[in-house]
Short mmCIF file of N, CA and C in Angstrom, two decimals:
data_model
loop_
_atom_site.label_atom_id
_atom_site.label_comp_id
_atom_site.label_asym_id
_atom_site.label_seq_id
_atom_site.Cartn_x
_atom_site.Cartn_y
_atom_site.Cartn_z
N MET A 140 5.82 43.02 -50.88
CA MET A 140 4.44 43.07 -49.94
C MET A 140 3.82 41.49 -49.65
N GLU A 141 3.77 40.81 -50.89
CA GLU A 141 3.73 39.33 -50.51
C GLU A 141 4.23 38.51 -49.63
N ALA A 142 5.49 38.72 -49.41
CA ALA A 142 6.39 38.00 -48.66
C ALA A 142 5.86 38.47 -47.36
N GLN A 143 5.56 39.76 -46.94
CA GLN A 143 5.08 40.30 -45.58
C GLN A 143 3.60 39.76 -45.56
N ALA A 144 2.91 39.58 -46.16
CA ALA A 144 1.58 39.08 -46.00
C ALA A 144 2.06 37.39 -45.81
N GLN A 145 2.40 37.11 -46.52
CA GLN A 145 2.74 35.32 -46.25
C GLN A 145 3.40 35.47 -44.93
N GLY A 146 3.95 36.12 -44.11
CA GLY A 146 4.62 35.97 -42.82
C GLY A 146 3.71 36.26 -41.94
N LEU A 147 2.65 36.75 -42.21
CA LEU A 147 1.46 37.21 -41.05
C LEU A 147 0.57 36.04 -41.20
N LEU A 148 0.70 34.96 -42.19
CA LEU A 148 -0.25 34.06 -42.39
C LEU A 148 -0.03 32.74 -42.04
N GLU A 149 1.31 32.62 -41.71
CA GLU A 149 1.87 31.34 -41.26
C GLU A 149 1.23 30.67 -40.32
N THR A 150 1.34 29.45 -40.44
CA THR A 150 0.81 28.43 -39.66
C THR A 150 1.77 28.10 -38.55
N GLU A 151 2.73 27.98 -38.86
CA GLU A 151 3.86 27.12 -37.69
C GLU A 151 4.07 27.87 -36.71
N PRO A 152 3.90 27.04 -35.24
CA PRO A 152 3.91 27.85 -34.05
C PRO A 152 5.40 28.63 -33.76
N LEU A 153 5.06 29.41 -32.76
CA LEU A 153 6.28 30.25 -32.79
C LEU A 153 7.30 29.38 -32.13
N GLN A 154 8.53 29.64 -32.42
CA GLN A 154 9.86 29.00 -32.01
C GLN A 154 10.26 29.62 -30.85
N GLY A 155 11.33 29.12 -29.80
CA GLY A 155 11.64 29.62 -28.74
C GLY A 155 12.16 31.13 -29.24
N THR A 156 13.02 31.26 -30.34
CA THR A 156 13.87 32.51 -30.43
C THR A 156 12.62 33.78 -30.95
N ASP A 157 11.40 33.29 -31.55
CA ASP A 157 10.35 33.98 -32.05
C ASP A 157 9.52 34.67 -30.65
N GLU A 158 9.48 33.85 -29.69
CA GLU A 158 8.80 34.17 -28.40
C GLU A 158 9.47 35.29 -27.88
N ASP A 159 11.24 34.89 -27.45
CA ASP A 159 12.00 35.44 -27.05
C ASP A 159 11.72 37.20 -27.64
N ALA A 160 11.63 37.15 -28.81
CA ALA A 160 11.73 38.16 -29.58
C ALA A 160 10.36 38.99 -29.50
N VAL A 161 9.17 38.22 -29.18
CA VAL A 161 7.87 39.06 -29.09
C VAL A 161 7.96 39.62 -27.45
N ALA A 162 8.53 38.70 -26.63
CA ALA A 162 8.57 39.05 -25.32
C ALA A 162 9.26 39.97 -24.99
N SER A 163 10.36 40.35 -25.70
CA SER A 163 11.26 41.49 -25.42
C SER A 163 10.81 42.81 -26.50
N ALA A 164 10.09 42.89 -27.04
CA ALA A 164 9.42 43.97 -28.25
C ALA A 164 8.71 44.66 -27.40
N ASP A 165 8.87 46.09 -27.60
CA ASP A 165 8.44 47.20 -26.73
C ASP A 165 7.06 47.64 -27.57
N PHE A 166 6.09 47.09 -27.02
CA PHE A 166 4.70 47.66 -27.66
C PHE A 166 3.96 49.10 -27.09
N SER A 167 4.96 49.66 -26.36
CA SER A 167 4.00 50.71 -25.45
C SER A 167 4.22 51.84 -26.42
N SER A 168 5.15 52.03 -27.30
CA SER A 168 5.01 53.02 -28.36
C SER A 168 3.92 53.08 -28.88
N MET A 169 3.44 51.81 -29.51
CA MET A 169 2.33 51.69 -30.44
C MET A 169 0.91 51.82 -29.70
N LEU A 170 1.06 51.93 -28.25
CA LEU A 170 -0.38 52.27 -27.50
C LEU A 170 -0.42 53.75 -27.20
N SER A 171 -1.75 54.16 -27.13
CA SER A 171 -1.96 55.70 -26.87
C SER A 171 -1.81 55.59 -25.54
N GLU A 172 -2.09 56.94 -24.68
CA GLU A 172 -1.82 57.32 -23.27
C GLU A 172 -3.04 56.54 -22.65
N GLU A 173 -4.23 56.47 -23.30
CA GLU A 173 -5.29 56.27 -22.75
C GLU A 173 -5.48 54.74 -22.84
N GLU A 174 -4.90 53.86 -23.54
CA GLU A 174 -4.84 52.59 -23.76
C GLU A 174 -4.19 52.29 -22.60
N LYS A 175 -2.71 52.62 -22.40
CA LYS A 175 -2.00 52.59 -21.47
C LYS A 175 -2.71 52.39 -19.98
N GLU A 176 -3.15 53.68 -19.64
CA GLU A 176 -3.91 53.83 -18.62
C GLU A 176 -4.97 52.76 -18.25
N GLU A 177 -5.57 52.40 -19.29
CA GLU A 177 -6.79 51.22 -18.95
C GLU A 177 -5.89 50.03 -18.84
N LEU A 178 -4.89 49.82 -19.39
CA LEU A 178 -4.11 48.24 -19.23
C LEU A 178 -3.66 48.48 -17.86
N LYS A 179 -3.26 49.36 -17.40
CA LYS A 179 -2.47 49.71 -16.29
C LYS A 179 -3.81 49.47 -15.25
N ALA A 180 -4.94 50.05 -15.45
CA ALA A 180 -6.04 49.85 -14.13
C ALA A 180 -6.42 48.55 -14.39
N GLU A 181 -6.37 47.72 -15.35
CA GLU A 181 -6.86 46.34 -15.50
C GLU A 181 -5.83 45.35 -14.84
N LEU A 182 -4.43 45.82 -15.19
CA LEU A 182 -3.60 44.99 -14.37
C LEU A 182 -3.60 45.23 -12.73
N VAL A 183 -3.87 46.27 -12.41
CA VAL A 183 -4.03 46.56 -10.73
C VAL A 183 -5.31 45.70 -10.48
N GLN A 184 -6.54 45.79 -11.33
CA GLN A 184 -7.54 45.01 -10.83
C GLN A 184 -7.38 43.69 -10.75
N LEU A 185 -6.48 42.78 -11.88
CA LEU A 185 -6.51 41.63 -11.90
C LEU A 185 -5.48 41.27 -10.67
N GLU A 186 -4.53 42.14 -10.50
CA GLU A 186 -3.60 41.51 -8.84
C GLU A 186 -4.44 41.63 -7.89
N ASP A 187 -5.30 42.23 -7.83
CA ASP A 187 -6.41 42.56 -6.41
C ASP A 187 -7.23 41.39 -6.64
N GLU A 188 -7.73 41.01 -7.83
CA GLU A 188 -8.62 39.70 -7.94
C GLU A 188 -7.75 38.55 -7.54
N ILE A 189 -6.60 38.25 -7.86
CA ILE A 189 -5.73 37.16 -7.42
C ILE A 189 -5.35 37.15 -5.83
N THR A 190 -5.16 38.45 -5.39
CA THR A 190 -5.21 38.65 -3.90
C THR A 190 -6.04 38.01 -3.16
N THR A 191 -7.40 38.54 -3.41
CA THR A 191 -8.54 38.16 -3.03
C THR A 191 -8.94 36.66 -3.05
N LEU A 192 -8.39 36.28 -4.22
CA LEU A 192 -8.83 34.67 -4.47
C LEU A 192 -8.08 33.59 -3.49
N ARG A 193 -6.81 34.32 -3.53
CA ARG A 193 -5.71 33.40 -2.48
C ARG A 193 -6.16 33.52 -1.23
N GLN A 194 -6.57 34.69 -0.56
CA GLN A 194 -7.30 35.05 0.41
C GLN A 194 -8.77 33.98 0.74
N VAL A 195 -9.52 34.28 -0.19
CA VAL A 195 -10.56 33.15 0.05
C VAL A 195 -10.06 31.33 -0.17
N LEU A 196 -9.09 31.16 -0.71
CA LEU A 196 -8.68 29.83 -0.73
C LEU A 196 -8.00 29.55 0.76
N SER A 197 -7.29 30.41 1.05
CA SER A 197 -6.84 30.37 2.58
C SER A 197 -7.85 29.90 3.64
N ALA A 198 -9.01 30.82 3.33
CA ALA A 198 -9.84 30.59 4.60
C ALA A 198 -10.77 29.13 4.20
N LYS A 199 -10.82 28.90 3.14
CA LYS A 199 -11.84 27.74 2.61
C LYS A 199 -10.98 26.52 3.34
N GLU A 200 -9.64 26.50 3.26
CA GLU A 200 -8.67 25.52 3.61
C GLU A 200 -8.60 25.40 5.11
N ARG A 201 -8.67 26.74 5.69
CA ARG A 201 -8.75 26.45 7.48
C ARG A 201 -10.02 26.22 7.72
N HIS A 202 -11.10 26.34 7.15
CA HIS A 202 -12.33 25.99 7.34
C HIS A 202 -12.58 24.39 7.34
N LEU A 203 -11.86 23.77 6.03
CA LEU A 203 -11.74 22.60 5.76
C LEU A 203 -10.90 21.39 7.17
N VAL A 204 -10.09 22.35 7.38
CA VAL A 204 -9.45 21.61 8.85
C VAL A 204 -10.10 21.72 9.98
N GLU A 205 -11.05 22.67 10.36
CA GLU A 205 -11.82 22.83 11.57
C GLU A 205 -12.78 21.74 11.33
N ILE A 206 -13.41 21.81 9.92
CA ILE A 206 -14.30 20.64 10.30
C ILE A 206 -13.90 19.09 10.22
N LYS A 207 -12.58 18.89 9.75
CA LYS A 207 -11.71 17.50 9.98
C LYS A 207 -11.48 17.34 11.45
N GLN A 208 -11.20 18.38 12.22
CA GLN A 208 -11.06 18.35 13.46
C GLN A 208 -12.22 18.03 14.12
N LYS A 209 -13.23 18.58 13.92
CA LYS A 209 -14.58 18.36 14.74
C LYS A 209 -14.94 17.05 14.47
N LEU A 210 -14.75 16.53 13.08
CA LEU A 210 -15.11 15.02 12.86
C LEU A 210 -14.26 14.07 13.22
N GLY A 211 -13.22 14.62 13.85
CA GLY A 211 -12.01 13.49 14.49
C GLY A 211 -11.43 13.10 13.34
N MET A 212 -11.15 13.87 12.20
CA MET A 212 -10.43 13.27 11.03
C MET A 212 -9.13 14.20 11.40
N ASN A 213 -7.83 13.49 11.17
CA ASN A 213 -6.68 13.86 11.40
C ASN A 213 -5.95 13.13 10.28
N LEU A 214 -4.79 13.82 9.96
CA LEU A 214 -3.60 13.07 9.03
C LEU A 214 -3.59 11.67 9.32
N MET A 215 -3.33 11.25 10.28
CA MET A 215 -2.96 9.73 11.22
C MET A 215 -4.15 9.08 10.85
N ASN A 216 -5.39 9.56 10.97
CA ASN A 216 -6.70 8.65 10.84
C ASN A 216 -6.78 8.51 9.37
N GLU A 217 -6.57 9.50 8.69
CA GLU A 217 -6.80 9.25 7.42
C GLU A 217 -5.83 8.46 6.60
N LEU A 218 -4.61 8.37 7.14
CA LEU A 218 -3.71 7.18 6.66
C LEU A 218 -4.19 6.14 7.15
N LYS A 219 -4.66 5.66 8.41
CA LYS A 219 -5.14 4.36 8.70
C LYS A 219 -6.29 4.12 7.94
N GLN A 220 -7.32 5.00 7.66
CA GLN A 220 -8.36 4.62 6.91
C GLN A 220 -7.89 4.19 5.31
N ASN A 221 -6.99 4.85 4.90
CA ASN A 221 -6.51 4.66 3.68
C ASN A 221 -6.03 2.99 3.61
N PHE A 222 -5.00 2.80 4.59
CA PHE A 222 -4.39 1.62 4.66
C PHE A 222 -5.02 0.35 4.56
N SER A 223 -6.31 0.66 5.85
CA SER A 223 -7.13 -0.46 5.88
C SER A 223 -7.84 -0.67 4.61
N LYS A 224 -8.53 0.29 3.92
CA LYS A 224 -9.05 0.10 2.77
C LYS A 224 -8.32 -0.80 1.83
N SER A 225 -7.04 0.13 1.49
CA SER A 225 -5.86 -0.95 0.59
C SER A 225 -5.90 -2.37 0.80
N TRP A 226 -5.72 -2.47 2.39
CA TRP A 226 -5.24 -3.67 2.81
C TRP A 226 -6.63 -4.73 2.51
N HIS A 227 -7.96 -4.03 2.97
CA HIS A 227 -8.76 -4.78 2.44
C HIS A 227 -9.48 -5.37 0.87
N ASP A 228 -8.99 -4.16 0.22
CA ASP A 228 -9.03 -4.26 -1.41
C ASP A 228 -8.05 -5.37 -1.82
N MET A 229 -6.60 -5.50 -1.33
CA MET A 229 -6.01 -6.28 -1.38
C MET A 229 -6.19 -7.87 -1.07
N GLN A 230 -6.97 -7.85 0.10
CA GLN A 230 -7.29 -9.13 0.57
C GLN A 230 -8.43 -9.97 -0.24
N THR A 231 -9.11 -8.93 -0.85
CA THR A 231 -10.25 -9.76 -1.99
C THR A 231 -9.85 -9.76 -3.29
N THR A 232 -8.57 -9.80 -3.72
CA THR A 232 -8.03 -9.97 -4.95
C THR A 232 -7.79 -11.48 -5.09
N THR A 233 -8.19 -12.21 -6.33
CA THR A 233 -7.79 -13.63 -6.37
C THR A 233 -6.69 -13.86 -6.19
N ALA A 234 -5.83 -12.93 -6.71
CA ALA A 234 -4.07 -13.38 -6.36
C ALA A 234 -3.94 -13.68 -4.79
N TYR A 235 -4.35 -12.60 -4.15
CA TYR A 235 -4.29 -12.81 -2.82
C TYR A 235 -4.65 -14.29 -1.94
N LYS A 236 -6.00 -14.28 -2.31
CA LYS A 236 -6.78 -15.54 -1.79
C LYS A 236 -5.76 -17.15 -2.59
N LYS A 237 -5.27 -16.93 -3.40
CA LYS A 237 -4.64 -18.07 -3.85
C LYS A 237 -3.45 -18.06 -3.26
N THR A 238 -2.69 -16.98 -3.35
CA THR A 238 -1.48 -17.09 -2.40
C THR A 238 -1.55 -17.57 -1.10
N HIS A 239 -2.68 -16.98 -0.51
CA HIS A 239 -2.89 -17.38 0.99
C HIS A 239 -3.24 -18.97 1.15
N GLU A 240 -4.06 -19.33 0.22
CA GLU A 240 -4.35 -20.61 0.26
C GLU A 240 -3.18 -21.65 0.15
N THR A 241 -2.24 -21.18 -0.79
CA THR A 241 -1.02 -21.93 -1.15
C THR A 241 -0.21 -21.76 0.19
N LEU A 242 -0.12 -20.81 0.84
CA LEU A 242 1.20 -20.67 1.85
C LEU A 242 0.30 -21.19 3.29
N SER A 243 -0.83 -21.06 3.24
CA SER A 243 -1.75 -22.04 4.38
C SER A 243 -1.35 -23.30 4.43
N HIS A 244 -1.58 -24.20 3.15
CA HIS A 244 -1.27 -25.15 3.18
C HIS A 244 -0.14 -25.85 3.01
N ALA A 245 1.09 -24.81 2.81
CA ALA A 245 2.37 -25.13 2.88
C ALA A 245 2.97 -24.86 4.38
N GLY A 246 2.17 -24.06 4.81
CA GLY A 246 2.49 -23.83 6.17
C GLY A 246 1.93 -25.10 7.35
N GLN A 247 0.77 -25.82 6.83
CA GLN A 247 0.25 -27.20 7.44
C GLN A 247 1.24 -28.25 7.10
N LYS A 248 1.30 -28.52 5.97
CA LYS A 248 2.92 -29.34 5.80
C LYS A 248 4.02 -29.10 6.32
N ALA A 249 4.56 -28.06 6.70
CA ALA A 249 5.73 -27.64 7.50
C ALA A 249 5.44 -28.06 8.75
N THR A 250 4.60 -27.53 9.50
CA THR A 250 4.12 -27.93 10.79
C THR A 250 4.27 -29.34 10.98
N THR A 251 3.47 -30.29 10.09
CA THR A 251 3.63 -31.45 10.58
C THR A 251 5.18 -32.23 10.05
N ALA A 252 5.49 -31.86 9.28
CA ALA A 252 7.03 -32.18 8.98
C ALA A 252 8.08 -31.92 10.20
N PHE A 253 7.87 -30.50 10.82
CA PHE A 253 8.56 -30.23 11.89
C PHE A 253 7.97 -31.25 13.30
N SER A 254 6.65 -31.38 13.29
CA SER A 254 6.35 -32.38 14.16
C SER A 254 6.92 -33.83 14.29
N ASN A 255 6.63 -34.23 13.06
CA ASN A 255 7.55 -35.51 12.70
C ASN A 255 9.00 -35.63 12.92
N VAL A 256 9.74 -34.41 12.69
CA VAL A 256 11.21 -34.53 13.13
C VAL A 256 11.41 -34.46 14.41
N GLY A 257 10.42 -33.57 15.07
CA GLY A 257 10.51 -33.50 16.37
C GLY A 257 10.21 -34.94 17.31
N THR A 258 9.14 -35.70 16.69
CA THR A 258 9.00 -36.96 17.44
C THR A 258 10.25 -37.76 17.02
N ALA A 259 10.80 -37.90 16.07
CA ALA A 259 11.97 -38.64 15.67
C ALA A 259 13.20 -38.43 16.67
N ILE A 260 13.39 -37.05 16.58
CA ILE A 260 14.38 -36.75 17.50
C ILE A 260 14.34 -37.24 18.90
N SER A 261 12.95 -37.29 19.33
CA SER A 261 12.82 -37.14 20.72
C SER A 261 12.88 -38.85 21.01
N LYS A 262 12.69 -39.46 19.65
CA LYS A 262 12.52 -41.01 20.12
C LYS A 262 14.08 -41.63 20.11
N LYS A 263 14.98 -41.04 19.30
CA LYS A 263 16.21 -41.08 18.97
C LYS A 263 16.98 -40.70 20.31
N PHE A 264 16.43 -39.74 21.09
CA PHE A 264 17.18 -39.46 22.44
C PHE A 264 16.87 -40.36 23.47
N GLY A 265 15.39 -40.91 23.56
CA GLY A 265 14.69 -42.13 24.21
C GLY A 265 15.74 -43.28 23.79
N ASP A 266 16.00 -43.72 22.86
CA ASP A 266 16.83 -44.55 22.67
C ASP A 266 18.03 -44.50 22.96
N MET A 267 18.72 -43.56 22.92
CA MET A 267 20.20 -43.42 23.33
C MET A 267 20.18 -43.21 24.79
N SER A 268 18.91 -42.79 25.37
CA SER A 268 19.21 -42.78 26.70
C SER A 268 19.16 -44.06 27.43
N TYR A 269 18.13 -44.76 26.70
CA TYR A 269 17.78 -46.16 26.97
C TYR A 269 19.33 -47.28 27.12
N SER A 270 19.92 -46.91 25.54
CA SER A 270 21.20 -47.54 25.40
C SER A 270 22.46 -46.94 26.41
N ILE A 271 22.24 -45.83 26.92
CA ILE A 271 23.25 -45.33 27.55
C ILE A 271 23.22 -46.17 29.19
N ARG A 272 21.77 -45.99 29.64
CA ARG A 272 21.69 -46.55 31.17
C ARG A 272 22.05 -47.89 30.86
N HIS A 273 21.61 -48.90 29.93
CA HIS A 273 22.02 -50.13 29.74
C HIS A 273 23.63 -50.37 29.72
N SER A 274 24.19 -49.71 29.04
CA SER A 274 25.69 -49.68 28.89
C SER A 274 26.36 -49.36 30.22
N ILE A 275 25.67 -48.33 31.23
CA ILE A 275 26.19 -48.12 32.33
C ILE A 275 26.07 -49.36 33.38
N SER A 276 24.67 -49.80 33.08
CA SER A 276 24.49 -50.97 34.20
C SER A 276 25.00 -52.09 33.91
N MET A 277 25.59 -52.36 32.60
CA MET A 277 26.07 -53.51 32.72
C MET A 277 27.71 -53.91 33.07
N PRO A 278 28.18 -53.01 32.98
CA PRO A 278 29.83 -53.31 33.57
C PRO A 278 29.51 -53.50 35.19
N ALA A 279 28.56 -53.00 35.58
CA ALA A 279 28.65 -52.84 37.13
C ALA A 279 27.74 -54.40 37.31
N MET A 280 26.93 -54.71 36.34
CA MET A 280 26.72 -56.43 36.66
C MET A 280 27.81 -57.39 36.38
N ARG A 281 28.80 -57.20 35.51
CA ARG A 281 29.73 -57.97 35.25
C ARG A 281 30.64 -57.83 36.46
N ARG A 282 30.90 -56.86 37.28
CA ARG A 282 31.87 -56.98 38.44
C ARG A 282 31.48 -57.70 39.63
N LYS A 283 29.94 -58.18 39.38
CA LYS A 283 29.54 -59.03 40.61
C LYS A 283 29.82 -60.45 40.31
#
């Protein structure tokens, strides 16, 4: 008897096999006809309540969509607003500001370097043009 009492007082959680045994147990034989009828009525009532709650939720979701449409809010606008807010939030971070300054400074240096290279190349082409014109004109001067 004490072993049975100990089993009822166990503090360990049910294991998978214990849950399966409880789920497959047939307790209907332990219930009176009156209790069975009460449980069946409660089951029907709960199913009706769940159906009603689903209908109410669906109606509220439709109403939400209508309000958003009236306010001009749609999925695309919400995505745009979320993106704009996220972009603004990112731009205000210290890391973004430092990176922006660094890249801006590097861009200015690169622009100056490309400008200098372009000037040097133009000067070389100008020198080559002069040299070519000069060497072309020299043989003509020698023939005279």
